[in-house]
XYZ file of C-alpha atoms in Angstrom:
105
model
C 100.210 131.800 100.513
C 103.816 132.691 99.819
C 103.020 136.394 100.223
C 101.841 135.809 103.803
C 104.854 133.747 104.833
C 108.253 135.022 103.795
C 110.585 132.296 102.484
C 107.681 129.823 102.255
C 109.123 127.904 99.282
C 112.615 127.900 100.741
C 111.377 126.515 104.069
C 109.267 123.967 102.222
C 112.258 122.771 100.188
C 114.420 122.581 103.314
C 111.707 120.503 105.029
C 111.482 118.086 102.082
C 115.269 117.724 102.014
C 115.225 117.105 105.783
C 112.553 114.419 105.315
C 114.445 112.647 102.510
C 118.009 113.002 103.746
C 119.633 109.738 104.905
C 121.731 111.759 107.373
C 118.808 113.324 109.219
C 116.266 110.507 108.648
C 113.487 113.035 109.146
C 110.742 110.874 107.712
C 111.722 107.995 109.990
C 111.754 110.315 112.993
C 108.284 111.679 112.194
C 106.960 108.168 111.665
C 108.385 106.836 114.964
C 107.250 109.849 117.002
C 103.814 110.562 115.559
C 102.456 108.124 112.993
C 103.320 104.773 114.596
C 101.988 105.626 118.094
C 98.735 106.904 116.579
C 98.334 103.786 114.465
C 99.127 101.548 117.447
C 96.452 103.280 119.565
C 93.872 102.962 116.804
C 94.808 99.417 115.688
C 91.599 97.742 116.923
C 89.430 100.428 115.311
C 91.333 100.109 112.036
C 91.014 96.305 112.063
C 87.260 96.525 112.757
C 86.856 99.051 109.942
C 88.746 96.803 107.519
C 86.567 93.800 108.455
C 83.381 95.836 107.921
C 84.719 97.179 104.617
C 85.552 93.649 103.428
C 82.071 92.394 104.343
C 80.406 95.339 102.612
C 82.635 94.748 99.594
C 81.529 91.113 99.364
C 77.880 92.125 99.753
C 78.258 94.764 97.043
C 79.916 92.343 94.633
C 77.153 89.794 95.237
C 74.418 92.400 94.804
C 75.885 93.730 91.545
C 76.585 90.196 90.350
C 72.964 89.181 90.937
C 71.743 92.350 89.271
C 74.022 91.716 86.283
C 72.832 88.122 85.965
C 69.202 89.259 86.166
C 69.804 91.853 83.440
C 71.570 89.292 81.238
C 68.782 86.755 81.740
C 66.129 89.371 80.960
C 67.985 90.445 77.829
C 68.350 86.836 76.701
C 64.638 86.141 77.233
C 63.681 89.336 75.399
C 66.006 88.509 72.505
C 64.614 84.979 72.287
C 61.056 86.287 72.408
C 61.718 88.831 69.674
C 63.477 86.322 67.463
C 60.633 83.799 67.892
C 58.135 86.496 67.020
C 60.160 87.410 63.944
C 60.397 83.757 62.939
C 56.665 83.255 63.414
C 55.931 86.401 61.415
C 58.247 85.234 58.674
C 56.583 81.833 58.566
C 53.129 83.468 58.464
C 54.191 85.477 55.427
C 54.572 82.279 53.416
C 51.487 80.879 51.815
C 50.698 77.203 52.061
C 51.727 76.866 48.414
C 55.174 78.316 49.255
C 55.553 75.877 52.115
C 54.517 72.898 49.920
C 57.061 73.848 47.280
C 59.982 73.670 49.760
C 62.155 70.616 49.171
C 61.683 67.962 51.820
C 64.723 67.123 53.850
């Protein structure tokens, strides 16, 4: 890019200094002349977009929250089922004699 435009980096540095300089207030000038009028013209569109984005954000949080709760509930049920099966299998491995010899509590 710098080979196409002579003094590209020098012009770029001068522009940045012009933007940041408190004497020239270049950034303020660009904002007042270009950015603010554009934002003012598009204010209703921007507000409508922000409202839609907020609603979609809420819907997304609810959807992922429900999905997370469903996954947690499924995992809890599966863990309980597996542990009950393991407990039943463990109890089946004892003979009646083993169970009779357990101290009564």
